Amino acid sequence: MDSPSISPFIFRIELPVSREIDHEILVFLTDEFKKIRESHGLPESWPSEEVLALIVKHGAGLWIYVSVIVRFIKDENSFGPEDQLRIVLEFLGDVSNKLEANNPLAEMDFFYTLIMQCIPLNIQKTVQKIILLSSSMRFNPIGVVRTLGLSVDQLRQCCLSIRSVMELQDSTSGLREWKFHFYHASFVDFLTDSKWSKEFCIHGEFLIQYRRELLEWLHFVISHTTVGWGDLIFHTELEHLNQNLPVEFRDIILRREKCPTPWCTQTHQVWIFGQGDNEAIAYTDHDGDMGLHNNQNPPPGRCPCNFQG
């Protein structure tokens, strides 16, 4: 008897774009601004009905755009909601001169530009790298911390600067359980399209420059004997490093293959650094921490890849 086919379930959530839901958006805004007033001790008259109507008008039925505006106004990493609303109103007045009416998708891209412009200059490039690693390369927070050499507090501070579009979901279980969450894919799409994001684009010249920085850093680590292989493996994710090496150097600097130890029965491929006497094999211990063992001087009673057979 033929086995029944099993089809995967795919759930899709449609984001409505219709002026017919303007009333629902107004109710949403009214409720959100009430919460802001109560938490900041603002008067009942804030914001005015005219301001609410203006935001509804510019939202043009696009929920995600209105939601981004609300999160921007609620941003605690700012001078407060009154100042944030002032920035929004100035933006809405300015963008009206650039676009035709009822074009919320294009207007949202301009708002994404505003969000990127509000990032402090001293962390702007780091924030772009975090977005690149977490979106295009699917790095989790611990991978980003190791790759960019950030502390947990530095990662948190960088993510706070874009909290209206991305959330750093922490956990009491530790950094390994933390996650990045983008509220909508349109933000990443915006940053990968240089036509719209311009100097904030995370592809093109930015990606080329980041790869160049990575290679320069790798050269520094390899050429300075005072810096151990352990520093290298701690501060970077090996897959990311390997993919960003020029093809002609991949097998020389870093490669993935079967453990070279003749008597090792490990079936999975391992990461191997260097060649000859300097060859070192990456391993992961029972706690998930990574390290390196020199192939010429393995730990007693076990293979350099830490496999015990």
C-alpha positions as a Python dict, from the first residue, in 0.01 Angstrom:
ca = {
    (1, 'M'): (0, 0, 0),
    (2, 'D'): (134, 341, -91),
    (3, 'S'): (223, 563, 199),
    (4, 'P'): (24, 884, 215),
    (5, 'S'): (222, 1193, 124),
    (6, 'I'): (291, 1440, 398),
    (7, 'S'): (290, 1805, 306),
    (8, 'P'): (444, 2068, 531),
    (9, 'F'): (218, 2326, 686),
    (10, 'I'): (308, 2681, 595),
    (11, 'F'): (153, 2960, 795),
    (12, 'R'): (142, 3305, 639),
    (13, 'I'): (31, 3617, 817),
    (14, 'E'): (-91, 3885, 582),
    (15, 'L'): (-20, 4243, 680),
    (16, 'P'): (-326, 4442, 577),
    (17, 'V'): (-272, 4756, 370),
    (18, 'S'): (-611, 4920, 347),
    (19, 'R'): (-763, 5252, 446),
    (20, 'E'): (-1062, 5052, 565),
    (21, 'I'): (-870, 4969, 884),
    (22, 'D'): (-789, 5332, 969),
    (23, 'H'): (-1026, 5315, 1265),
    (24, 'E'): (-849, 5006, 1402),
    (25, 'I'): (-515, 5182, 1367),
    (26, 'L'): (-655, 5487, 1548),
    (27, 'V'): (-773, 5265, 1834),
    (28, 'F'): (-428, 5105, 1847),
    (29, 'L'): (-255, 5445, 1857),
    (30, 'T'): (-491, 5577, 2122),
    (31, 'D'): (-421, 5278, 2344),
    (32, 'E'): (-43, 5293, 2295),
    (33, 'F'): (-21, 5666, 2362),
    (34, 'K'): (-229, 5618, 2676),
    (35, 'K'): (31, 5371, 2803),
    (36, 'I'): (309, 5618, 2720),
    (37, 'R'): (130, 5902, 2901),
    (38, 'E'): (78, 5692, 3212),
    (39, 'S'): (437, 5567, 3226),
    (40, 'H'): (586, 5915, 3174),
    (41, 'G'): (334, 6131, 3359),
    (42, 'L'): (228, 6325, 3050),
    (43, 'P'): (-97, 6527, 3029),
    (44, 'E'): (-420, 6383, 2887),
    (45, 'S'): (-400, 6632, 2601),
    (46, 'W'): (-83, 6464, 2468),
    (47, 'P'): (-77, 6397, 2184),
    (48, 'S'): (-348, 6601, 2016),
    (49, 'E'): (-620, 6447, 1802),
    (50, 'E'): (-463, 6620, 1503),
    (51, 'V'): (-135, 6437, 1564),
    (52, 'L'): (-312, 6101, 1588),
    (53, 'A'): (-499, 6174, 1266),
    (54, 'L'): (-173, 6268, 1092),
    (55, 'I'): (-5, 5940, 1189),
    (56, 'V'): (-310, 5743, 1076),
    (57, 'K'): (-303, 5930, 745),
    (58, 'H'): (63, 5858, 682),
    (59, 'G'): (25, 5498, 793),
    (60, 'A'): (-220, 5459, 505),
    (61, 'G'): (-342, 5127, 638),
    (62, 'L'): (4, 4969, 679),
    (63, 'W'): (15, 4821, 1029),
    (64, 'I'): (387, 4752, 1036),
    (65, 'Y'): (471, 5115, 956),
    (66, 'V'): (251, 5248, 1235),
    (67, 'S'): (396, 4989, 1475),
    (68, 'V'): (752, 5099, 1395),
    (69, 'I'): (657, 5462, 1460),
    (70, 'V'): (507, 5370, 1798),
    (71, 'R'): (814, 5171, 1904),
    (72, 'F'): (1033, 5462, 1795),
    (73, 'I'): (834, 5702, 2013),
    (74, 'K'): (848, 5458, 2308),
    (75, 'D'): (1225, 5414, 2276),
    (76, 'E'): (1370, 5446, 2626),
    (77, 'N'): (1716, 5500, 2482),
    (78, 'S'): (1622, 5859, 2391),
    (79, 'F'): (1532, 6197, 2541),
    (80, 'G'): (1178, 6076, 2601),
    (81, 'P'): (853, 6029, 2408),
    (82, 'E'): (784, 6399, 2362),
    (83, 'D'): (1114, 6451, 2185),
    (84, 'Q'): (1069, 6131, 1984),
    (85, 'L'): (724, 6244, 1871),
    (86, 'R'): (872, 6579, 1769),
    (87, 'I'): (1123, 6393, 1550),
    (88, 'V'): (842, 6188, 1396),
    (89, 'L'): (632, 6495, 1317),
    (90, 'E'): (928, 6670, 1157),
    (91, 'F'): (990, 6358, 953),
    (92, 'L'): (628, 6333, 838),
    (93, 'G'): (630, 6695, 732),
    (94, 'D'): (954, 6651, 539),
    (95, 'V'): (865, 6321, 372),
    (96, 'S'): (539, 6467, 240),
    (97, 'N'): (749, 6682, 8),
    (98, 'K'): (942, 6382, -124),
    (99, 'L'): (669, 6129, -198),
    (100, 'E'): (324, 6109, -342),
    (101, 'A'): (40, 6060, -96),
    (102, 'N'): (-66, 5709, 12),
    (103, 'N'): (270, 5543, -49),
    (104, 'P'): (339, 5394, 296),
    (105, 'L'): (592, 5134, 178),
    (106, 'A'): (825, 5395, 30),
    (107, 'E'): (764, 5623, 326),
    (108, 'M'): (855, 5341, 564),
    (109, 'D'): (1192, 5308, 390),
    (110, 'F'): (1256, 5676, 458),
    (111, 'F'): (1164, 5614, 821),
    (112, 'Y'): (1413, 5326, 834),
    (113, 'T'): (1673, 5577, 716),
    (114, 'L'): (1576, 5805, 1004),
    (115, 'I'): (1621, 5517, 1250),
    (116, 'M'): (1970, 5446, 1116),
    (117, 'Q'): (2059, 5816, 1131),
    (118, 'C'): (1966, 5823, 1500),
    (119, 'I'): (2226, 5558, 1586),
    (120, 'P'): (2527, 5718, 1762),
    (121, 'L'): (2814, 5749, 1517),
    (122, 'N'): (3059, 5566, 1744),
    (123, 'I'): (2856, 5243, 1724),
    (124, 'Q'): (2693, 5279, 1382),
    (125, 'K'): (2930, 5045, 1194),
    (126, 'T'): (2910, 4790, 1474),
    (127, 'V'): (2530, 4796, 1458),
    (128, 'Q'): (2548, 4738, 1082),
    (129, 'K'): (2776, 4438, 1140),
    (130, 'I'): (2536, 4299, 1400),
    (131, 'I'): (2249, 4328, 1153),
    (132, 'L'): (2458, 4167, 878),
    (133, 'L'): (2567, 3873, 1093),
    (134, 'S'): (2228, 3813, 1253),
    (135, 'S'): (2022, 3840, 934),
    (136, 'S'): (2225, 3735, 630),
    (137, 'M'): (2449, 3488, 815),
    (138, 'R'): (2201, 3371, 1081),
    (139, 'F'): (2438, 3429, 1373),
    (140, 'N'): (2293, 3406, 1721),
    (141, 'P'): (2394, 3661, 1989),
    (142, 'I'): (2680, 3449, 2125),
    (143, 'G'): (2819, 3414, 1773),
    (144, 'V'): (2800, 3790, 1720),
    (145, 'V'): (2971, 3860, 2053),
    (146, 'R'): (3257, 3625, 1968),
    (147, 'T'): (3294, 3740, 1609),
    (148, 'L'): (3295, 4113, 1682),
    (149, 'G'): (3477, 4086, 2016),
    (150, 'L'): (3196, 4260, 2205),
    (151, 'S'): (3098, 4235, 2568),
    (152, 'V'): (2739, 4145, 2651),
    (153, 'D'): (2675, 4503, 2764),
    (154, 'Q'): (2813, 4639, 2437),
    (155, 'L'): (2590, 4406, 2237),
    (156, 'R'): (2289, 4511, 2441),
    (157, 'Q'): (2369, 4882, 2398),
    (158, 'C'): (2405, 4845, 2021),
    (159, 'C'): (2074, 4661, 1994),
    (160, 'L'): (1898, 4925, 2203),
    (161, 'S'): (1978, 5178, 1931),
    (162, 'I'): (1755, 4990, 1685),
    (163, 'R'): (1495, 4852, 1924),
    (164, 'S'): (1212, 4995, 1713),
    (165, 'V'): (1295, 4744, 1438),
    (166, 'M'): (1484, 4463, 1615),
    (167, 'E'): (1461, 4303, 1958),
    (168, 'L'): (1739, 4132, 2150),
    (169, 'Q'): (1552, 3858, 2333),
    (170, 'D'): (1756, 3770, 2640),
    (171, 'S'): (1710, 3475, 2871),
    (172, 'T'): (1788, 3393, 3231),
    (173, 'S'): (1939, 3068, 3101),
    (174, 'G'): (2239, 3255, 2965),
    (175, 'L'): (2371, 3408, 2645),
    (176, 'R'): (2345, 3080, 2454),
    (177, 'E'): (1966, 3107, 2473),
    (178, 'W'): (1946, 3469, 2357),
    (179, 'K'): (1793, 3546, 2018),
    (180, 'F'): (1764, 3827, 1765),
    (181, 'H'): (1415, 3911, 1644),
    (182, 'F'): (1344, 4145, 1353),
    (183, 'Y'): (989, 4275, 1371),
    (184, 'H'): (957, 4272, 994),
    (185, 'A'): (1166, 4147, 703),
    (186, 'S'): (1126, 4481, 524),
    (187, 'F'): (1394, 4636, 747),
    (188, 'V'): (1660, 4387, 637),
    (189, 'D'): (1539, 4415, 277),
    (190, 'F'): (1586, 4790, 305),
    (191, 'L'): (1943, 4755, 434),
    (192, 'T'): (2043, 4516, 156),
    (193, 'D'): (1915, 4750, -117),
    (194, 'S'): (2169, 5027, -172),
    (195, 'K'): (1918, 5222, -381),
    (196, 'W'): (1718, 5296, -66),
    (197, 'S'): (1958, 5251, 225),
    (198, 'K'): (2255, 5420, 52),
    (199, 'E'): (2537, 5465, 308),
    (200, 'F'): (2360, 5232, 552),
    (201, 'C'): (2357, 4937, 312),
    (202, 'I'): (2507, 4622, 469),
    (203, 'H'): (2603, 4474, 132),
    (204, 'G'): (2824, 4615, -142),
    (205, 'E'): (3112, 4832, -21),
    (206, 'F'): (3029, 4777, 345),
    (207, 'L'): (3057, 4399, 310),
    (208, 'I'): (3379, 4429, 110),
    (209, 'Q'): (3532, 4653, 377),
    (210, 'Y'): (3423, 4418, 655),
    (211, 'R'): (3586, 4123, 482),
    (212, 'R'): (3903, 4328, 443),
    (213, 'E'): (3901, 4406, 817),
    (214, 'L'): (3853, 4038, 893),
    (215, 'L'): (4152, 3938, 681),
    (216, 'E'): (4371, 4209, 835),
    (217, 'W'): (4275, 4090, 1182),
    (218, 'L'): (4344, 3729, 1086),
    (219, 'H'): (4686, 3827, 952),
    (220, 'F'): (4761, 4004, 1281),
    (221, 'V'): (4666, 3700, 1487),
    (222, 'I'): (4871, 3460, 1277),
    (223, 'S'): (5180, 3682, 1253),
    (224, 'H'): (5205, 3765, 1626),
    (225, 'T'): (5330, 3478, 1834),
    (226, 'T'): (5207, 3644, 2153),
    (227, 'V'): (4847, 3590, 2038),
    (228, 'G'): (4740, 3229, 2074),
    (229, 'W'): (4512, 3023, 1855),
    (230, 'G'): (4271, 3018, 2146),
    (231, 'D'): (4215, 3392, 2102),
    (232, 'L'): (4132, 3335, 1738),
    (233, 'I'): (3881, 3060, 1797),
    (234, 'F'): (3716, 3247, 2083),
    (235, 'H'): (3663, 3571, 1893),
    (236, 'T'): (3520, 3435, 1571),
    (237, 'E'): (3279, 3183, 1429),
    (238, 'L'): (3473, 2941, 1211),
    (239, 'E'): (3215, 2899, 936),
    (240, 'H'): (3192, 3274, 895),
    (241, 'L'): (3569, 3309, 893),
    (242, 'N'): (3615, 3031, 638),
    (243, 'Q'): (3356, 3170, 397),
    (244, 'N'): (3515, 3514, 404),
    (245, 'L'): (3867, 3395, 327),
    (246, 'P'): (3989, 3421, -33),
    (247, 'V'): (3948, 3083, -203),
    (248, 'E'): (4323, 3042, -255),
    (249, 'F'): (4388, 3071, 120),
    (250, 'R'): (4108, 2858, 261),
    (251, 'D'): (4294, 2527, 266),
    (252, 'I'): (4609, 2693, 398),
    (253, 'I'): (4463, 2894, 685),
    (254, 'L'): (4147, 2708, 779),
    (255, 'R'): (3981, 2398, 641),
    (256, 'R'): (3724, 2140, 740),
    (257, 'E'): (3794, 1771, 693),
    (258, 'K'): (3825, 1437, 873),
    (259, 'C'): (4050, 1441, 1179),
    (260, 'P'): (4407, 1378, 1052),
    (261, 'T'): (4502, 1161, 1350),
    (262, 'P'): (4542, 807, 1204),
    (263, 'W'): (4384, 622, 1496),
    (264, 'C'): (4092, 863, 1547),
    (265, 'T'): (3752, 703, 1485),
    (266, 'Q'): (3567, 1035, 1473),
    (267, 'T'): (3333, 1029, 1171),
    (268, 'H'): (3242, 1398, 1168),
    (269, 'Q'): (3463, 1656, 1001),
    (270, 'V'): (3662, 1892, 1222),
    (271, 'W'): (3806, 2240, 1175),
    (272, 'I'): (4183, 2248, 1122),
    (273, 'F'): (4403, 2557, 1141),
    (274, 'G'): (4741, 2593, 974),
    (275, 'Q'): (4977, 2336, 828),
    (276, 'G'): (5254, 2101, 945),
    (277, 'D'): (5401, 2169, 1290),
    (278, 'N'): (5163, 2459, 1341),
    (279, 'E'): (4854, 2254, 1262),
    (280, 'A'): (4588, 2284, 1532),
    (281, 'I'): (4254, 2107, 1558),
    (282, 'A'): (3942, 2270, 1695),
    (283, 'Y'): (3740, 2085, 1956),
    (284, 'T'): (3428, 2138, 2163),
    (285, 'D'): (3412, 2017, 2522),
    (286, 'H'): (3111, 1885, 2712),
    (287, 'D'): (3009, 2238, 2816),
    (288, 'G'): (3004, 2356, 2456),
    (289, 'D'): (3318, 2568, 2494),
    (290, 'M'): (3563, 2565, 2205),
    (291, 'G'): (3939, 2536, 2205),
    (292, 'L'): (4238, 2419, 2003),
    (293, 'H'): (4484, 2134, 2043),
    (294, 'N'): (4811, 2122, 1853),
    (295, 'N'): (4825, 1811, 1636),
    (296, 'Q'): (5189, 1754, 1733),
    (297, 'N'): (5119, 1762, 2106),
    (298, 'P'): (4776, 1605, 2173),
    (299, 'P'): (4626, 1590, 2523),
    (300, 'P'): (4705, 1268, 2716),
    (301, 'G'): (4481, 974, 2637),
    (302, 'R'): (4272, 1134, 2367),
    (303, 'C'): (4277, 1263, 2011),
    (304, 'P'): (4349, 1634, 1948),
    (305, 'C'): (3989, 1673, 1829),
    (306, 'N'): (3884, 1569, 2183),
    (307, 'F'): (3716, 1252, 2056),
    (308, 'Q'): (3771, 966, 2299),
    (309, 'G'): (3642, 682, 2084),
}
